[in-house]
Coordinates of C-alpha atoms and ligand atoms in Angstrom, one line a residue:
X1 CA 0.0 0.0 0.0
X2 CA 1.1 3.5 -1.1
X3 CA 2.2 5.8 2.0
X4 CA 0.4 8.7 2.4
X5 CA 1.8 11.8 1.6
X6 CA 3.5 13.5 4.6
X7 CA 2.3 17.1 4.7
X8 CA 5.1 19.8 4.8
X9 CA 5.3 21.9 8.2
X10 CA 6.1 25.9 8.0
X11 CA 6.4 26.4 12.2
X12 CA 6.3 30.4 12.5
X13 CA 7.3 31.1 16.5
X14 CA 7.6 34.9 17.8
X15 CA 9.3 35.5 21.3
X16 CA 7.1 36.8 23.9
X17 CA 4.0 37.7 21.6
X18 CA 0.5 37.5 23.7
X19 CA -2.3 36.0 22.2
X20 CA -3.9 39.5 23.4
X21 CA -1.8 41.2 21.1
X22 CA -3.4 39.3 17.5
X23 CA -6.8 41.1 16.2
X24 CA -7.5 37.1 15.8
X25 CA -7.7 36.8 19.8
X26 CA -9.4 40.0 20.1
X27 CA -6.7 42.0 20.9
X28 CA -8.1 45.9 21.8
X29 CA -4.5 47.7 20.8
X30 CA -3.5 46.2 17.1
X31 CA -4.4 44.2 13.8
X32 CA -2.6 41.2 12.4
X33 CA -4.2 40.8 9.7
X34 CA -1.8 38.1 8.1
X35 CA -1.9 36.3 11.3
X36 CA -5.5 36.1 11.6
X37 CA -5.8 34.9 7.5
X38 CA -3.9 32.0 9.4
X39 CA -6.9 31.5 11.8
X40 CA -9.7 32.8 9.4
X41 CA -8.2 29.8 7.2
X42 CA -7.7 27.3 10.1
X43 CA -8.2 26.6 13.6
X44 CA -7.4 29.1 16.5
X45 CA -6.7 27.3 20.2
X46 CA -7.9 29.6 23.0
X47 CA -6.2 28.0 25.7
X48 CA -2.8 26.4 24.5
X49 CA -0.4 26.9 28.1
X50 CA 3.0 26.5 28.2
X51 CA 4.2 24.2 31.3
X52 CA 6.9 27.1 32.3
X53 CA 6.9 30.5 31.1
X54 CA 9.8 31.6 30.0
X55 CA 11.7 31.6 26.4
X56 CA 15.0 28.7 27.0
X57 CA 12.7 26.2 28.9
X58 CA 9.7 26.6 26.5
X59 CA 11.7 25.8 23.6
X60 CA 13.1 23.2 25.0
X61 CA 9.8 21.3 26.0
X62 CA 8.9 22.1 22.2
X63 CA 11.1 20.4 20.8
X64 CA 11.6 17.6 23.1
X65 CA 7.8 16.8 24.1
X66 CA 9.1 17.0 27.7
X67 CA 8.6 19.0 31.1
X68 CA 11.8 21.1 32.1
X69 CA 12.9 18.8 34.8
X70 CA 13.2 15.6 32.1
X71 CA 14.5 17.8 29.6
X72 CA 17.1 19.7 32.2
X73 CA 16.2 23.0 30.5
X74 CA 15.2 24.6 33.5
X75 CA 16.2 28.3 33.3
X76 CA 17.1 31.0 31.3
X77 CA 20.7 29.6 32.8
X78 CA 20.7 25.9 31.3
X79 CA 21.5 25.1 27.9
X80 CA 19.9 22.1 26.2
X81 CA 22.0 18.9 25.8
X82 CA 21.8 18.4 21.9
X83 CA 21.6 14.7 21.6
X84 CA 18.0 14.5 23.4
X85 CA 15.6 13.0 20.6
X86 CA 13.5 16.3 19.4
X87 CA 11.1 16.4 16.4
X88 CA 13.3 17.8 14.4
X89 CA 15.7 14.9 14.4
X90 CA 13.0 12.3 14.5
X91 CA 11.0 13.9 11.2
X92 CA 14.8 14.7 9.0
X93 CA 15.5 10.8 9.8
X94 CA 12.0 10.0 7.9
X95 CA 12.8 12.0 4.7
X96 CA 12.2 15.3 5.5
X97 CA 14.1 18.2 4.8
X98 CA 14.6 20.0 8.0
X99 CA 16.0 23.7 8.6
X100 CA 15.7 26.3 12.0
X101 CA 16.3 30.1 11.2
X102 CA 16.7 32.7 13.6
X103 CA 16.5 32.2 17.5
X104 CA 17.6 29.6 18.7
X105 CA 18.5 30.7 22.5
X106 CA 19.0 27.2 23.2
X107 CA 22.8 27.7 24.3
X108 CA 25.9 27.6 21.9
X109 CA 29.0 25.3 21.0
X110 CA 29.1 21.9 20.2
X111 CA 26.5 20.3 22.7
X112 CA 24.4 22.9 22.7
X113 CA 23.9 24.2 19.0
X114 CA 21.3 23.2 16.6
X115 CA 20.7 19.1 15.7
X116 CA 18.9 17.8 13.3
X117 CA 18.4 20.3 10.9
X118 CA 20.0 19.9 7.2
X119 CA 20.3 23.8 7.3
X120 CA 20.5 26.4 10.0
X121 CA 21.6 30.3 10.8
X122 CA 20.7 31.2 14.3
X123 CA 21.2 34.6 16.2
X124 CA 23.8 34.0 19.3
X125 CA 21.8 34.1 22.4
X126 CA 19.3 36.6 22.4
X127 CA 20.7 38.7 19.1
X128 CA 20.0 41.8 17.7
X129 CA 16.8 43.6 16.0
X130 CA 19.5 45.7 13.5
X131 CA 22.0 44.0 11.4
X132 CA 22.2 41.2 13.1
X133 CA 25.4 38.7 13.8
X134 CA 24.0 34.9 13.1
X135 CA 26.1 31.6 13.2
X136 CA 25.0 29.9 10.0
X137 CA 25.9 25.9 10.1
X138 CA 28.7 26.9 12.8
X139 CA 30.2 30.3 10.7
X140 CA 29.1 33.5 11.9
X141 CA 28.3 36.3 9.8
X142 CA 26.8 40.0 10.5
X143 CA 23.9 40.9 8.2
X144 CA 22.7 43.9 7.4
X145 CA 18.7 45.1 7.8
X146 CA 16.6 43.7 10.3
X147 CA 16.1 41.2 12.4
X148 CA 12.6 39.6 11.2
X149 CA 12.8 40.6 7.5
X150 CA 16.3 38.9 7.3
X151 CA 15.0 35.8 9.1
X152 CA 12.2 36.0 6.6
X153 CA 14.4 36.4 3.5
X154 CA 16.4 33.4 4.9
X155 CA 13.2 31.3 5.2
X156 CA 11.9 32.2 1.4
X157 CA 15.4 31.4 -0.2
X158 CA 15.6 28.1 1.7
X159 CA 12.2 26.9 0.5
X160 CA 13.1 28.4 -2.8
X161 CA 16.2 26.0 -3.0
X162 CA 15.1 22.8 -1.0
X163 CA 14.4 19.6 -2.7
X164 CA 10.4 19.9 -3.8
X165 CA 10.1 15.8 -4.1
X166 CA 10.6 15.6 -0.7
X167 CA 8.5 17.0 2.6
X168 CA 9.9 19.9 4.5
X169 CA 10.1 20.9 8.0
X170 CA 11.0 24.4 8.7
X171 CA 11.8 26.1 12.0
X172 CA 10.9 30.1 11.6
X173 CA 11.5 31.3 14.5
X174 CA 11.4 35.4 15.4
X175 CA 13.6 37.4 18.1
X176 CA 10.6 40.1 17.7
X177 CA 8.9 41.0 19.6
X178 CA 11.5 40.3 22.5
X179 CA 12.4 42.9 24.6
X180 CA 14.2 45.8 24.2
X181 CA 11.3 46.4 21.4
X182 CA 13.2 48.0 19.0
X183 CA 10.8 48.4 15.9
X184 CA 12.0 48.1 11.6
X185 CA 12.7 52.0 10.7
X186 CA 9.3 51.7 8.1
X187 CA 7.4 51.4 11.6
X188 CA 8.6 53.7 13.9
X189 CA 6.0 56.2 13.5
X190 CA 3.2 53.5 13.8
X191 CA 0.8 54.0 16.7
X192 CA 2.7 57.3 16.8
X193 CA -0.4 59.5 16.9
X194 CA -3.0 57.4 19.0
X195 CA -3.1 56.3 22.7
X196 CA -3.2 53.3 23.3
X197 CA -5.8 52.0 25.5
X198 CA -4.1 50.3 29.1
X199 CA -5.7 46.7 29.8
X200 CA -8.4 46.3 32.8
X201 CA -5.6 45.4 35.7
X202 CA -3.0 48.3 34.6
X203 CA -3.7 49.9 38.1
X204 CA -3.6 46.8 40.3
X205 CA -2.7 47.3 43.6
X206 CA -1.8 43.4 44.1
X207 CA -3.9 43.4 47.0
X208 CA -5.9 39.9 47.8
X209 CA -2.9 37.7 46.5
X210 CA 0.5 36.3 47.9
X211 CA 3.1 38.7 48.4
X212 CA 4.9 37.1 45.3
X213 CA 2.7 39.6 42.7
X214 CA 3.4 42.5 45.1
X215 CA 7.4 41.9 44.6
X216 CA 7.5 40.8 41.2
X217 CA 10.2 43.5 39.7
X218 CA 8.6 44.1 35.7
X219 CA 6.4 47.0 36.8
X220 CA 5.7 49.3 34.5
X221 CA 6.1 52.1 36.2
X222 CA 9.4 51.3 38.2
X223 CA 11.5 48.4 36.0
X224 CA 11.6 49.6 32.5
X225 CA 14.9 51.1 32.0
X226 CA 16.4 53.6 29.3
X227 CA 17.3 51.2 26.9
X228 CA 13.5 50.2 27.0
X229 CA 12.1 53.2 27.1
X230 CA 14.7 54.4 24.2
X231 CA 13.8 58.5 25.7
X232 CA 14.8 60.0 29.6
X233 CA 11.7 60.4 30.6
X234 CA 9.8 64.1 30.7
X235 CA 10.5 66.1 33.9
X236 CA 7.6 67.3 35.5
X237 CA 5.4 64.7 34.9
X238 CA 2.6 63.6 37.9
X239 CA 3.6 59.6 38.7
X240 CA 0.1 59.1 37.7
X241 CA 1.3 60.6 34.1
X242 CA 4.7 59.1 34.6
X243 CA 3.2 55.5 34.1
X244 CA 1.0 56.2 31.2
X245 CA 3.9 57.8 29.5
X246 CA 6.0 54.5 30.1
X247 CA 3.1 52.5 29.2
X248 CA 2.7 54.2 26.0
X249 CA 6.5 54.0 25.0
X250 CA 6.3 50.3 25.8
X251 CA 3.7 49.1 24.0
X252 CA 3.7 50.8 20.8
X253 CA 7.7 49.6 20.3
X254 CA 6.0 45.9 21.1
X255 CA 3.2 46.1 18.8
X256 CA 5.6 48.4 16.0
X257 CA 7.8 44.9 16.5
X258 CA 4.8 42.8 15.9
X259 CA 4.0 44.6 12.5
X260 CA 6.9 43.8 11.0
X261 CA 6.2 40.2 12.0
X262 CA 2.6 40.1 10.5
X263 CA 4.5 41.3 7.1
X264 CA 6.7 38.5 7.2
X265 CA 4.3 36.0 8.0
X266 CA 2.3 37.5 4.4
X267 CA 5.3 36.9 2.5
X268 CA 5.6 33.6 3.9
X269 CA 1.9 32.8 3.5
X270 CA 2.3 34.0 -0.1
X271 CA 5.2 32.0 -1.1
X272 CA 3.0 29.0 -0.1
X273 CA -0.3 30.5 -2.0
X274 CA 2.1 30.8 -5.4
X275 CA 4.0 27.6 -5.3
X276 CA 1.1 25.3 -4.8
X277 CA 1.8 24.6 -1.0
X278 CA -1.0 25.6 0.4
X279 CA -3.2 22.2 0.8
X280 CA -0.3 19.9 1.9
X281 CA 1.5 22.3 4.2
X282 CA 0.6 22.5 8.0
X283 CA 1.4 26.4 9.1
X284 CA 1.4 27.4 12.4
X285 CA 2.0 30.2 14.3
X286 CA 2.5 30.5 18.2
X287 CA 4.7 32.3 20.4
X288 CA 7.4 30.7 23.2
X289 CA 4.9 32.0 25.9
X290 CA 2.4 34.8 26.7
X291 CA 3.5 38.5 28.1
X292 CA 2.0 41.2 30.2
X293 CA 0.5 43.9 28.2
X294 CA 0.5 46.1 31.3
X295 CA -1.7 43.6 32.6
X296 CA -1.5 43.8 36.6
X297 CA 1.3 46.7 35.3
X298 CA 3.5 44.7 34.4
X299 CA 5.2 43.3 31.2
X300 CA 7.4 40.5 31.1
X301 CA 6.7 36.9 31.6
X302 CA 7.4 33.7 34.2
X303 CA 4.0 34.2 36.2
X304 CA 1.1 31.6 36.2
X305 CA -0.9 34.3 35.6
X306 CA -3.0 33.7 32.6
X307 CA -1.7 36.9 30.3
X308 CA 1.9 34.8 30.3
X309 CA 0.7 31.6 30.8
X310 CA -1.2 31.2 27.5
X311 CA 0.1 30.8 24.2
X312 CA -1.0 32.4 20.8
X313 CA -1.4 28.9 18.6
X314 CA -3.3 29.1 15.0
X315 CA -2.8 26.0 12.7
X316 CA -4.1 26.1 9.3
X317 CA -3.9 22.5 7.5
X318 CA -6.7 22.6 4.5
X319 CA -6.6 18.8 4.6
X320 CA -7.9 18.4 7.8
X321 CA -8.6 21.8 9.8
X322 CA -11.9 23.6 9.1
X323 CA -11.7 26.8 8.5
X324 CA -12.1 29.2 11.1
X325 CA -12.8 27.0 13.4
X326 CA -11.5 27.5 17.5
X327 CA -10.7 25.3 19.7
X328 CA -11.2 25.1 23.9
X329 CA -9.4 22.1 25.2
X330 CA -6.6 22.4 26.9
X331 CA -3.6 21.8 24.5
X332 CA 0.4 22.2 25.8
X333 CA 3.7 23.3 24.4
X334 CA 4.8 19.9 25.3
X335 CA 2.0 18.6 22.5
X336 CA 3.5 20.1 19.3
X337 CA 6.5 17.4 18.7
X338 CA 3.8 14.6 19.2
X339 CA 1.4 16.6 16.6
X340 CA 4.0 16.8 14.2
X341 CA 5.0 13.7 14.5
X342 CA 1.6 12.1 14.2
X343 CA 0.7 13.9 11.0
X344 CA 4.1 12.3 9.5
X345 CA 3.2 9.2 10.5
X346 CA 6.2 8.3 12.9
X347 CA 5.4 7.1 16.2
X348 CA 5.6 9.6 19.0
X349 CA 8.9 8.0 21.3
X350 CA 7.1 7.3 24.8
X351 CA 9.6 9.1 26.4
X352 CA 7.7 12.6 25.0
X353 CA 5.4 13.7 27.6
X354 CA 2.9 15.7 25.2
X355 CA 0.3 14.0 23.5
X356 CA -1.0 14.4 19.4
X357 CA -3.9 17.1 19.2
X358 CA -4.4 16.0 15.5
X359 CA -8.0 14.9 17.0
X360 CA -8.7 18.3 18.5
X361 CA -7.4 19.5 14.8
X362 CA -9.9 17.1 13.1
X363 CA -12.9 18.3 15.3
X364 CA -12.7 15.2 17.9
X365 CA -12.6 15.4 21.6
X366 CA -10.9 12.0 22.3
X367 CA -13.2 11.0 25.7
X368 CA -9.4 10.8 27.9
X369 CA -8.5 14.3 27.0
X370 CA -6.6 16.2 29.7
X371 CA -8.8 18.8 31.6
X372 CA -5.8 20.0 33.8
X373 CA -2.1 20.3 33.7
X374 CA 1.1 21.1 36.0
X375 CA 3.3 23.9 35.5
X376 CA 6.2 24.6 37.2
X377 CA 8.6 28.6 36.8
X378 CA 12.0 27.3 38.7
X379 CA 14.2 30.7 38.5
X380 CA 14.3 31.4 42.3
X381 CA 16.5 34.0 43.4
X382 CA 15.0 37.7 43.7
X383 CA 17.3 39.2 40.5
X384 CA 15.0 36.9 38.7
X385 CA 12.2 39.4 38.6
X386 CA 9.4 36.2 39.7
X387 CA 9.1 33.9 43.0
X388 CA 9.8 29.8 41.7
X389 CA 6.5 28.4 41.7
X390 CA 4.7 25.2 40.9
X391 CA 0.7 24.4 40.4
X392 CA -1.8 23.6 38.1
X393 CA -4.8 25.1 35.7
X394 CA -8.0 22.9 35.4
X395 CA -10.6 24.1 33.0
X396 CA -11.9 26.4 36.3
X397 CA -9.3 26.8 38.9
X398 CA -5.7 27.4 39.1
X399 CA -3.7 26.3 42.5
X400 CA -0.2 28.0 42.8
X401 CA 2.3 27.1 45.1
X402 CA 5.1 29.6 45.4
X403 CA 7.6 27.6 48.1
X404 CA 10.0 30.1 48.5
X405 CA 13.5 29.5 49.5
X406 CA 12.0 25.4 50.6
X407 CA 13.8 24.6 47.3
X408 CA 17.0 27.0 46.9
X409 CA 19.0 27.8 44.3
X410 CA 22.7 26.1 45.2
X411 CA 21.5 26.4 48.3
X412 CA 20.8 29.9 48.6
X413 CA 18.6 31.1 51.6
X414 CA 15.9 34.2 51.4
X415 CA 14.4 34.2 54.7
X416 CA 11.8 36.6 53.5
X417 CA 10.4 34.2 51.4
X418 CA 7.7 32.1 52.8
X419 CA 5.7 29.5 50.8
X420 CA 2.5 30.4 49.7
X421 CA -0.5 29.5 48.2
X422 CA -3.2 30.9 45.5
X423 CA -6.2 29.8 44.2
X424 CA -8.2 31.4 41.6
X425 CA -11.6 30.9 40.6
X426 CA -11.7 31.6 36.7
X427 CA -15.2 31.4 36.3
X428 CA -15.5 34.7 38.9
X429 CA -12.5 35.8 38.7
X430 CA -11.0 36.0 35.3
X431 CA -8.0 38.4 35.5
X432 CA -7.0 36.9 39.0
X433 CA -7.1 39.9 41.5
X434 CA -8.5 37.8 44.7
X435 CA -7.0 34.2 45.4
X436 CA -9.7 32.2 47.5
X437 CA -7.1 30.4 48.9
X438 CA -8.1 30.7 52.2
X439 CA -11.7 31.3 52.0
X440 CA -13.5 28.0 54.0
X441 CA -16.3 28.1 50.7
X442 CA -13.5 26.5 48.7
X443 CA -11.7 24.3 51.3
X444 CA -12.9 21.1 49.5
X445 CA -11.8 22.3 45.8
X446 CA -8.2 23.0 47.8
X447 CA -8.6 19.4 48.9
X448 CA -9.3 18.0 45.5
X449 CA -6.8 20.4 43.7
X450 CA -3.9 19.4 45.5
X451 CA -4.6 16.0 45.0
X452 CA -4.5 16.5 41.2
X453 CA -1.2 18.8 41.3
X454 CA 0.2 15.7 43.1
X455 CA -1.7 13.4 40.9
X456 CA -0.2 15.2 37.8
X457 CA 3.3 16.1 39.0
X458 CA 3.9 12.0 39.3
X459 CA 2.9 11.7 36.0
X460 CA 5.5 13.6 34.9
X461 CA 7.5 12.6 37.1
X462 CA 8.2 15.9 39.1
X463 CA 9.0 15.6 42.6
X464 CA 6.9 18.1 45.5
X465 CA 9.1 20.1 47.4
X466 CA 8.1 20.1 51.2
X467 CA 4.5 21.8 51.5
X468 CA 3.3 24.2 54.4
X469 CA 0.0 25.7 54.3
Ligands
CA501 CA1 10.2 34.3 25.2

C-alpha cells in the first residue's frame, strides 16, 4: 500500500508575543491581519499553556515533548543537551528536509547548538533587532537590515532551494517581539499619533494575592529602564502621568515589532499560496509564551498568571482543519512534537510527555482528554524578577504554590520568602485579582486540587518540594 503523503510543516514562532496582542484573539490595541488569515483559514486554540513561562525552557519542551525537569532546561541559565531526541531529528530521519532560522537561544558550541536540521543560521543568544550577527551551520556572519525581514528572507530562499520531491520541516523562528522592542525603521512612526488604550488590571494594587505579585520587579512604572524606554523620561510629569507615558512607550515599540512580523508571515503565506503549497503544508503560528501587556502593570513573563501563561497557537492545514474554526481544550507546548509527528506518520517516542492534538485538529474530543495540567517557573532568586512556583490550571481553577527558599538555588537562603499558596476561581475571577485560597467556601476544591497537582506532578514525574499551608 502507497504511503500517504506526509504534509510539509512551516512552524512560524515569535518571542514573547501575547495571544492578546493578535486582532484574531481580540486583541483591543493592534491588527494582524496576516496572522489572523492563518486563523480565518484554520483553527485558532484559545487555551494552549505553556508548562513554564519563559523563552530557554519553553523551547526546550517544544522540541523535546518534555517538562523542564526531564529535559534539564530549567532556566534562562541551562542550555539544552543536543543529543536528546527532538522532532526535528525524529522527522529529517524520515525523509524530511529540516532547517531552523533565527532564534535559537537554546545555548551555543558543540553540545548545545542546533541538531537535526539539514540547514540552519541562528542569532547568538538573544541577538540583535538591527543588522544582526548569526552563526550559520557553525560560521558567523553579521547581516545587514533587520532582524525579522532577514530571518524572513532566509526562510523564502531556503524553501526556494530545498528539494520539492521531498516533505519539509522548517523552523521560523522570530527574536521580535523580544524585549528591548526595538521596531524596523518603516514602523517607527506607527501607533505614533493614537493612545493606546491600558488593559483592565493596569492599576492593580496586588492586594488579595501572595506577596509574590506585590514583589515581582517588571512593573511598569518602576522596572523599565532607558534602553526600554529608548527616551529620559519628561521632567515634571505627575507619577500618575509618569506610568501612562511609560506604558505608552512600551507598548507601541512591542506592537511596531509585531507589525513587521505580520509582514513577514504575508510573505511567507504568499510563497505557499504561489508555489502550490497551500493544501499539503501545515502552518502554524505560536509564540514561546504569553506577556504582560500592562496587565497587573506589568510586562514580562514567568507568572502563572493567565496573560503569560497562554500561548497564541493558529494552525491552518486545509486537509484536515476547518476553516475558522476555535478550539477550547486544553492543549500544551509539550503537545507540538507529538502533533507533528503524528501527522508524518512516525510514532511519538514514549519518552515525550505531550500528547498528538491531530483529533482536537480534526474536530474530535478524544473522551481521555486532559482537563488540567502542571506547570512549574524554577528561577528562584529575587534578581530573577518572579518567585519559583509550581501548580496547576483545570478548565476552572488554578492552585499556585510559590515555596520560596524550601527549594534553593545552590542552596541559597531568602528568609523573607515564605511558601505560599493561590487559588483562583476563573469562572468569577478572570483576570485573577483575589486568590480564595483561604476562603473555607472553597476548602474542599483545595482538597481536591492538591490531589490532582500531586496526581499530575507524578505523572510527569516531578518531585513536590516540602509543602506548608
Ligand atoms: Ca520568550
Amino acid at each position: 500500500m502507497r504511503r500517504r503523503k506526509q504534509p510539509n510543516i512551516l512552524y512560524i514562532m515569535t518571542d514573547d508575543h501575547a495571544a492578546h496582542a493578535m486582532s484574531c484573539y481580540g486583541s483591543r490595541i493592534n491588527e494582524t491581519v496576516n496572522l489572523d488569515r492563518i486563523a480565518s483559514e484554520g483553527m485558532r486554540f484559545d487555551n494552549c499553556f505553556c508548562t513554564n513561562s519563559i523563552c530557554t525552557p519553553s523551547r526546550a519542551t517544544i522540541l523535546t515533548g518534555t517538562w523542564n525537569h526531564v529535559n534539564g532546561v530549567t532556566t534562562l541559565a541551562t542550555p539544552m543537551d543536543n543529543r536528546l531526541t527532538t522532532f526535528p531529528k525524529l522527522l529529517r530521519e524520515q525523509g524530511y528536509q529540516t532547517a531552523v532560522i533565527g532564534k535559537w537561544h537554546l545555548g551555543r558550541g558543540p553540545a548545545h547548538q542546533p541538531t537535526g536540521f539539514d540547514y540552519w543560521n541562528v542569532l547568538p543568544g538573544q541577538g540583535l533587532y538591527h543588522d544582526p550577527i548569526m552563526i550559520e551551520q557553525g560560521e558567523e556572519k553579521r547581516f545587514q537590515g533587520y532582524v525579522t525581514d532577514r530571518i524572513t528572507d532566509f526562510c523564502l530562499d531556503w524553501l526556494e532551494h530545498r528539494d520539492p520531491s521531498r516533505p519539509f520541516c522548517l523552523l521560523c523562528h522570530h527574536k521580535a517581539p523580544h524585549r528591548p522592542w526595538q521596531p524596523a525603521e518603516r514602523h517607527a512612526a506607527l501607533y505614533e499619533d493614537i493612545d493606546i488604550p491600558a488593559p483592565e488590571t493596569f492599576d492593580d494594587d496586588y492586594s488579595h494575592r501572595s506577596r509574590a505579585a506585590a514583589e515581582a520587579k517588571m512593573r511598569v512604572d518602576r522596572d523599565l529602564n532607558e534602553t526600554d524606554l529608548k527616551q529620559p523620561v519628561p521632567e515634571g510629569l505627575s507619577p500618575e502621568k509618569e506610568r501612562h507615558w511609560k506604558y505608552q512607550r512600551y507598548i507601541k515599540d512591542y506592537l511596531r515589532c509585531i507589525a513587521a512580523v505580520d509582514e513577514s508571515t504575508g510573505r511567507l503565506l504568499n510563497y505557499l499560496d504561489r508555489n502550490g503549497l497551500y493544501d499539503d503544508t501545515i502552518v502554524v503560528y505560536t509564540s514561546d509564551q504569553g506577556f504582560f501587556l500592562g496587565d497587573h502593570g506589568w510586562y514580562d513573563k514567568r507568572f502563572m498568571y493567565e496573560e503569560s501563561l497562554r500561548m497564541p497557537f493558529l494552525v491552518r492545514y486545509p486537509r484536515e482543519v476547518v476553516p475558522g474554526s476555535v478550539c477550547r481544550d486544553i492543549a500544551l507546548n509539550a503537545d507540538f512534537g507529538p502533533t507533528f509527528l503524528d501527522f508524518a506518520g512516525i510514532d511519538v517516542p514514549g519518552e515525550m510527555q505531550g500528547r498528538s492534538i491531530r483529533p482536537l485538529l480534526q474536530g474530535r474530543r478524544p473522551p481521555d482528554w486532559r482537563t488540567s495540567f502542571y506547570y512549574r517557573y524554577w528561577m528562584h532568586l529575587s534578581h530573577h524578577y518572579v518567585w519559583a512556583h509550581y501548580g496547576i490550571r483545570t478548565e476552572r481553577y488554578k492552585l499556585i504554590y510559590y515555596y520560596g527558599e524550601a527549594l534553593g538555588q545552590k542552596g541559597a537562603v531568602d528568609e523573607s520568602k515564605e511558601p505560599e499558596w493561590e487559588l483562583f476561581d476563573l469562572d468569577l475571577d478572570p483576570y485573577e485579582l483575589n486568590s480564595v485560597y483561604g476562603d473555607p467556601r472553597y476548602a474542599q476544591t483545595v482538597r481536591d486540587l492538591k490531589d490532582e497537582l500531586h496526581r499530575l506532578q507524578a505523572e510527569v514525574r516531578d518531585a513536590p518540594v516540602a509543602e506548608i499551608g
